[in-house]
XYZ file of C-alpha atoms in Angstrom:
463
model
C -10.979 -6.288 37.102
C -10.434 -9.239 34.517
C -7.912 -8.682 32.029
C -8.484 -8.185 28.172
C -6.907 -11.082 26.299
C -6.137 -10.319 22.752
C -4.476 -12.197 19.836
C -1.117 -10.849 18.996
C -0.259 -11.426 15.158
C 3.391 -11.158 15.971
C 3.528 -13.873 18.669
C 0.844 -15.820 17.283
C -0.956 -16.160 20.785
C -3.226 -14.489 22.987
C -1.770 -12.112 25.320
C -3.110 -9.965 28.277
C -3.469 -6.209 27.540
C -0.872 -4.776 29.901
C -1.230 -0.782 28.784
C 2.123 1.058 28.596
C 0.636 3.607 30.782
C -1.078 2.024 33.689
C -4.743 2.619 33.548
C -4.931 4.257 30.069
C -5.289 2.523 26.704
C -3.944 3.515 23.302
C -4.816 2.249 19.908
C -3.690 3.103 16.277
C -5.840 1.524 13.412
C -4.796 2.034 9.651
C -7.627 4.045 8.108
C -8.880 4.731 4.446
C -7.222 6.171 1.120
C -9.688 8.666 0.561
C -10.495 8.659 -3.212
C -13.689 6.465 -3.497
C -16.572 4.973 -1.398
C -15.730 2.592 1.158
C -16.627 -1.002 0.368
C -17.940 -3.729 2.710
C -14.494 -4.986 3.466
C -13.308 -1.511 4.421
C -16.382 -1.533 6.869
C -15.010 -4.420 8.627
C -12.005 -3.078 10.461
C -14.065 0.161 11.379
C -16.965 -1.854 13.107
C -14.334 -4.447 14.815
C -12.241 -1.940 16.345
C -15.139 0.196 17.319
C -16.237 -2.584 19.443
C -12.741 -2.826 20.996
C -12.715 0.887 21.387
C -16.069 0.772 23.369
C -14.567 -2.145 25.467
C -11.485 -0.226 26.384
C -13.604 2.765 27.209
C -15.823 0.467 29.429
C -12.481 -1.277 30.977
C -10.497 2.206 31.487
C -12.862 4.871 31.401
C -13.754 7.156 28.335
C -11.206 9.676 29.376
C -8.501 7.118 29.629
C -8.543 5.854 26.172
C -6.869 7.277 23.108
C -7.909 6.092 19.504
C -6.056 7.362 16.489
C -7.020 6.349 13.080
C -5.549 7.973 10.011
C -6.791 9.370 6.649
C -4.429 8.778 3.826
C -4.842 11.696 1.627
C -1.621 11.825 -0.439
C -1.605 8.793 -2.551
C -1.051 7.861 -6.132
C -4.842 6.534 -6.592
C -5.811 9.992 -5.682
C -3.558 11.374 -7.927
C -5.067 9.068 -10.770
C -8.500 10.041 -9.884
C -7.621 13.845 -9.931
C -6.180 13.518 -13.266
C -8.890 11.130 -14.490
C -11.669 13.492 -13.445
C -9.790 17.105 -13.682
C -10.803 17.993 -10.260
C -8.472 19.376 -7.425
C -6.848 16.776 -5.207
C -8.151 18.603 -1.922
C -11.791 18.564 -3.272
C -11.676 15.020 -4.160
C -10.106 14.154 -0.538
C -12.653 16.340 1.409
C -15.652 14.664 -0.416
C -14.709 11.265 0.131
C -14.004 12.037 3.838
C -17.402 13.446 4.242
C -18.850 10.142 2.471
C -16.615 7.954 4.687
C -17.812 9.745 7.987
C -21.369 9.408 7.087
C -21.182 5.873 5.914
C -19.381 4.699 9.219
C -21.545 7.015 11.401
C -24.406 4.843 9.775
C -22.980 1.897 10.999
C -22.715 3.301 14.552
C -18.922 3.778 14.643
C -17.611 6.246 17.074
C -15.339 8.950 15.614
C -11.778 8.099 16.988
C -10.035 10.517 19.602
C -7.664 11.783 16.442
C -8.282 11.210 12.824
C -5.138 12.861 11.381
C -4.675 13.472 7.590
C -1.245 12.555 6.243
C -0.657 15.952 4.559
C -1.047 17.550 7.956
C 2.076 15.538 9.284
C 4.669 15.881 6.470
C 7.131 17.766 8.664
C 7.249 14.861 11.227
C 7.439 12.376 8.370
C 10.613 14.417 6.821
C 12.088 14.437 10.527
C 11.589 10.612 10.726
C 13.226 9.897 7.479
C 16.207 12.176 8.332
C 16.681 10.252 11.557
C 16.768 6.944 9.563
C 19.394 8.502 7.176
C 21.541 9.531 10.057
C 21.251 6.212 11.802
C 22.296 4.308 8.645
C 18.909 2.671 8.222
C 17.866 4.615 4.698
C 19.659 6.042 1.888
C 19.020 8.528 -0.983
C 19.107 7.356 -4.384
C 17.791 9.255 -7.589
C 15.889 11.744 -5.810
C 14.187 8.807 -3.674
C 14.836 7.831 0.088
C 14.685 4.150 0.659
C 14.763 2.040 3.667
C 17.502 -0.507 3.656
C 15.908 -3.714 5.138
C 19.337 -5.307 5.683
C 20.259 -2.787 8.208
C 17.215 -4.141 10.624
C 18.071 -7.829 11.898
C 14.118 -8.058 12.845
C 12.926 -7.399 9.429
C 9.984 -10.015 8.796
C 9.393 -10.973 12.300
C 5.784 -9.657 12.047
C 4.567 -11.542 9.023
C 6.974 -14.413 9.761
C 8.800 -14.077 6.475
C 12.518 -15.093 5.576
C 14.185 -12.186 3.926
C 16.210 -14.519 1.963
C 13.157 -16.180 0.665
C 11.410 -12.803 0.098
C 14.468 -11.663 -2.058
C 14.274 -14.731 -4.199
C 10.491 -14.374 -4.770
C 11.025 -10.721 -5.647
C 9.913 -9.580 -9.095
C 12.615 -9.478 -11.720
C 11.999 -5.851 -12.625
C 13.437 -3.945 -9.699
C 14.149 -0.386 -9.764
C 17.866 0.119 -10.487
C 18.406 2.323 -7.669
C 17.706 -0.076 -4.953
C 20.343 -1.812 -3.148
C 18.102 -4.693 -2.166
C 14.938 -5.720 -4.131
C 13.160 -5.581 -0.632
C 14.179 -1.961 0.257
C 10.942 0.206 0.275
C 10.272 3.889 -0.408
C 10.250 6.561 2.378
C 10.371 9.779 -0.013
C 9.707 9.896 -4.027
C 10.182 12.861 -6.030
C 7.149 14.640 -7.457
C 6.766 16.111 -10.943
C 4.888 19.490 -11.704
C 1.606 17.781 -11.997
C 1.957 15.860 -8.750
C 1.513 17.064 -5.049
C 4.791 17.719 -3.567
C 6.466 19.434 -0.596
C 9.961 20.583 0.036
C 12.477 18.434 1.599
C 16.280 17.792 1.993
C 16.025 15.391 -1.190
C 14.004 17.928 -3.370
C 10.393 18.470 -3.971
C 8.495 15.257 -3.390
C 6.071 13.132 -1.218
C 6.066 10.489 1.293
C 5.791 6.926 0.657
C 2.640 4.830 2.239
C 4.437 3.243 5.192
C 6.101 6.196 6.708
C 2.881 8.108 7.567
C 1.588 5.744 9.910
C 4.887 5.563 11.906
C 5.394 9.324 11.985
C 1.751 9.948 12.937
C 1.523 7.124 15.544
C 4.971 8.535 17.070
C 3.493 12.297 17.255
C 0.196 11.413 18.621
C 0.797 8.140 20.934
C 4.471 8.208 21.633
C 7.260 5.673 21.010
C 5.466 2.753 22.676
C 1.702 2.180 22.533
C -0.675 -0.528 23.161
C -2.510 -1.625 20.213
C -2.155 -1.443 16.268
C -5.108 -2.800 14.090
C -5.922 -3.311 10.724
C -6.925 -5.971 8.089
C -4.985 -9.059 7.461
C -4.148 -7.735 4.029
C -1.814 -5.125 5.637
C 0.420 -7.485 7.510
C 2.875 -7.485 4.732
C 4.232 -5.278 3.415
C 2.479 -2.086 5.262
C 2.730 -3.144 8.956
C 5.953 -5.092 8.477
C 7.598 -1.911 7.013
C 6.064 0.537 9.577
C 7.381 -1.763 12.545
C 11.076 -1.690 10.929
C 11.205 1.931 10.265
C 9.577 2.843 13.750
C 11.806 0.465 15.805
C 15.127 1.842 13.741
C 13.903 5.456 13.984
C 12.914 5.057 17.936
C 14.744 2.245 19.389
C 13.909 3.451 22.723
C 10.197 2.273 22.291
C 8.530 -0.779 21.518
C 6.144 0.663 19.015
C 3.053 -1.408 19.311
C 2.728 -4.048 21.949
C -0.141 -5.873 20.195
C -0.786 -6.198 16.693
C -4.312 -7.158 15.810
C -5.800 -8.258 12.020
C -9.405 -8.761 11.076
C -9.962 -11.422 8.452
C -11.215 -11.117 4.732
C -14.921 -10.189 3.674
C -16.175 -12.612 0.965
C -19.456 -12.143 -0.603
C -21.939 -15.316 -1.012
C -18.846 -17.688 -0.459
C -16.876 -15.676 -3.315
C -13.935 -13.290 -3.073
C -15.349 -9.766 -3.505
C -14.189 -8.539 -6.980
C -15.680 -6.107 -9.532
C -14.976 -8.556 -12.251
C -17.439 -10.937 -10.362
C -20.074 -8.405 -10.138
C -20.165 -9.232 -6.312
C -18.363 -5.604 -5.369
C -20.546 -3.175 -3.459
C -19.846 -0.382 -1.044
C -21.512 0.254 2.247
C -23.411 3.224 0.516
C -24.896 0.535 -1.950
C -26.437 -1.311 0.846
C -27.699 1.677 2.793
C -29.389 2.944 -0.522
C -31.031 -0.469 -0.885
C -32.496 -0.199 2.339
C -30.239 -2.479 4.496
C -30.059 -0.518 7.780
C -26.565 0.497 9.210
C -27.400 -1.623 12.554
C -28.002 -4.868 10.272
C -24.742 -4.347 8.483
C -23.020 -3.820 11.742
C -24.747 -7.229 13.200
C -23.632 -9.272 10.268
C -20.038 -7.956 10.370
C -20.073 -8.819 14.201
C -21.479 -12.120 13.863
C -18.406 -13.746 12.870
C -15.286 -13.883 14.961
C -13.198 -10.776 13.484
C -10.046 -12.949 13.035
C -11.900 -15.537 10.609
C -13.079 -14.699 6.911
C -16.341 -13.560 6.997
C -19.052 -14.326 4.285
C -21.641 -11.417 3.593
C -24.898 -12.889 2.372
C -28.441 -11.419 1.878
C -29.820 -14.409 3.947
C -27.598 -13.127 6.881
C -28.863 -9.665 6.389
C -32.580 -10.611 6.483
C -31.925 -12.773 9.507
C -30.004 -10.098 11.302
C -32.781 -7.781 10.572
C -35.390 -9.990 11.946
C -33.190 -10.463 14.974
C -32.810 -6.702 15.817
C -36.348 -5.884 15.006
C -37.413 -8.295 17.815
C -34.824 -6.961 20.196
C -35.859 -3.368 19.632
C -39.491 -4.408 20.058
C -38.597 -5.974 23.532
C -36.287 -2.960 24.838
C -38.289 -0.037 23.293
C -38.853 2.142 26.539
C -36.777 -0.173 28.850
C -34.063 1.518 31.051
C -30.830 -0.283 30.333
C -29.139 -1.727 33.397
C -26.656 0.334 35.120
C -23.680 -1.891 33.947
C -23.492 -4.322 30.789
C -24.050 -8.018 31.691
C -20.892 -9.533 32.890
C -21.117 -12.520 30.862
C -21.292 -10.093 27.650
C -18.188 -8.354 28.809
C -16.337 -11.605 29.543
C -16.917 -12.794 25.944
C -15.569 -9.432 24.482
C -12.622 -9.497 26.961
C -11.625 -13.042 25.253
C -10.070 -11.648 22.362
C -13.295 -9.865 21.145
C -15.432 -12.571 20.850
C -18.528 -10.891 19.344
C -20.346 -14.125 18.207
C -20.239 -15.478 21.861
C -21.306 -12.038 23.188
C -24.357 -12.118 20.674
C -25.184 -15.523 21.762
C -25.397 -14.254 25.199
C -27.782 -11.467 24.144
C -30.124 -14.146 22.487
C -30.473 -15.619 25.817
C -30.901 -12.560 27.623
C -33.987 -11.850 25.012
C -35.353 -15.598 25.586
C -35.317 -14.894 29.211
C -36.858 -11.307 29.120
C -33.619 -9.674 30.988
C -34.545 -6.740 28.735
C -32.546 -3.904 30.880
C -29.306 -6.008 30.566
C -29.985 -7.155 26.761
C -30.438 -3.194 26.148
C -27.007 -2.569 27.931
C -25.311 -5.215 25.988
C -26.670 -3.983 22.808
C -25.156 -0.575 23.683
C -21.946 -1.908 24.597
C -21.749 -3.396 21.073
C -22.752 -0.322 19.411
C -26.719 -0.417 18.865
C -28.312 2.514 19.398
C -31.409 2.795 21.407
C -34.870 1.996 19.594
C -35.996 5.537 19.634
C -33.015 6.538 17.575
C -33.555 3.725 14.898
C -35.363 5.161 12.188
C -36.083 2.031 10.023
C -37.433 0.143 13.306
C -39.709 3.402 14.270
C -41.063 3.443 10.585
C -41.677 -0.192 10.502
C -43.408 -0.046 13.826
C -45.551 3.092 12.807
C -46.727 1.687 9.601
C -48.322 -1.532 10.949
C -47.873 -3.755 14.081
C -47.492 -7.428 14.417
C -50.889 -7.626 16.064
C -52.462 -5.681 13.426
C -50.957 -7.943 10.839
C -52.081 -11.466 12.743
C -55.698 -9.774 12.924
C -56.073 -9.982 8.997
C -57.835 -13.289 8.796
C -57.282 -15.932 7.544
C -53.577 -14.702 8.161
C -53.537 -14.887 11.715
C -54.905 -18.413 11.945
C -52.446 -19.765 9.013
C -49.333 -18.033 10.750
C -50.538 -19.752 14.295
C -50.826 -23.123 12.337
C -47.181 -22.596 10.905
C -45.687 -21.664 14.256
C -47.459 -24.882 15.808
C -45.898 -27.092 12.842
C -42.563 -25.513 13.498
C -42.975 -26.078 17.224
C -43.615 -29.765 16.693
C -40.549 -30.011 14.500
C -42.790 -30.906 11.494
C -40.491 -28.694 9.316
C -41.681 -30.450 6.000
C -45.222 -29.322 6.460
C -44.337 -26.096 7.991
C -42.355 -25.096 4.886
C -45.321 -26.379 2.595
C -47.564 -24.047 4.416
C -45.222 -21.183 4.408
C -44.496 -21.459 0.642
C -48.467 -21.233 0.034
C -48.711 -18.284 2.466
C -45.783 -16.300 0.613
C -47.742 -17.198 -2.781
C -50.171 -14.842 -1.507
C -48.129 -11.744 -1.010
C -46.842 -12.179 2.560
C -43.242 -12.316 3.671
C -42.936 -14.585 6.358
C -39.928 -15.354 8.624
C -39.232 -16.828 11.965
C -37.850 -14.593 14.686
C -36.236 -14.964 18.060
C -39.520 -14.403 19.838
C -42.403 -13.726 17.665
C -42.469 -14.354 13.672
C -41.644 -11.415 11.063
C -44.952 -11.181 9.077
C -45.507 -8.342 6.269
C -47.907 -8.254 3.396
C -46.314 -7.149 0.199
C -47.668 -5.108 -2.835
C -48.838 -8.530 -4.065
C -51.075 -9.436 -1.034
C -54.100 -11.391 -2.099
C -56.484 -11.770 0.808
C -59.040 -13.810 -1.504
C -56.202 -16.387 -2.148
C -55.598 -16.513 1.426
C -59.185 -17.433 1.873
C -58.746 -20.742 0.065
C -55.765 -21.838 2.405
C -58.374 -22.003 5.504
């Protein structure tokens, strides 16, 4: 069996996955803070690591893979939302988790093996903090417990940052109870309006970083295989996780491989509410962009590279998927996924290359292999894709092309494209679309759709 090669952020190179427990794989991925809808940037790690989860299950067997993704349900953003709306915190977090599940399900993402809430693991967090204090890596100050970064000689090795440089760049306004500007909070006091739990240091709540370390240790042990998340988490979140984990449990290695996906931009710009280009997964779904299309676009760029979401990419993805679903509908998938597709995924999860192989499978009509490859990448069978079934039931491509003179005009357009006379082809396309027809090239056949403004009489003038 060929090894899975993955890029390790810590070592800055591709490394073979060598499971801590032979024949079994384990993965922890940072999940959402549950106070609002997931945006398209939040969806990227879900889809990326879902494909990795599927690859691991293919490689080691479904029962031999453990995937943990946490839910942060204690956080100051949640407290602020509760104060703003007057709603109970638990009501907000339960509702948001429901939204998250519905939206990620729509993208075809499998649920993880474990999906722990932070509030369910307060006791292990307190125990880990006590261990860090006892070992001299943490201290109590004014009701807070802080990790002392100077006690960890390896601090900064994940993000490749020098501690002295980080100190020099620290903000002037540093909490007076910190021994070092870079020390970070493990536990903080709660007032009467904030959620809190009893602890040896008084009523309070955990800092952000400690929850992942404690839950990973409880569910995966002191050493596990893969830790994943977005590139924005490398520092400080993952750096702090790694530091407190290796100090609390020096007998383990924590994560062997650290993986991070790149940012998501929109139409070439950073996604921002101020720019008006911020949208959630639910916004796209409600606009009629199918979950399979969103998934396809997210996988069309290598996970480590920045990804640009565009309406054109979504439209092209829909055409490709509709063509593939047309071809595989009713086809029985092959017993094993096409090895060339698996090979691409084993090479640092190269989904764009895997999709390229799938285009070739479609072109050569190897449909059983295409179907199994789509399944491996998380695309459901055609019979389960509602938007495809609805579109097919409304009108078939053959029915559309029998509308004369539309069929003749489309055939002429295809001939011009085949002859590489793109200027003439584009001129004819513009005239056809002016008659109320949406026309796009597809992987096998064109996508032709009359719109509400369809004008047959106007088409007649184009004969």
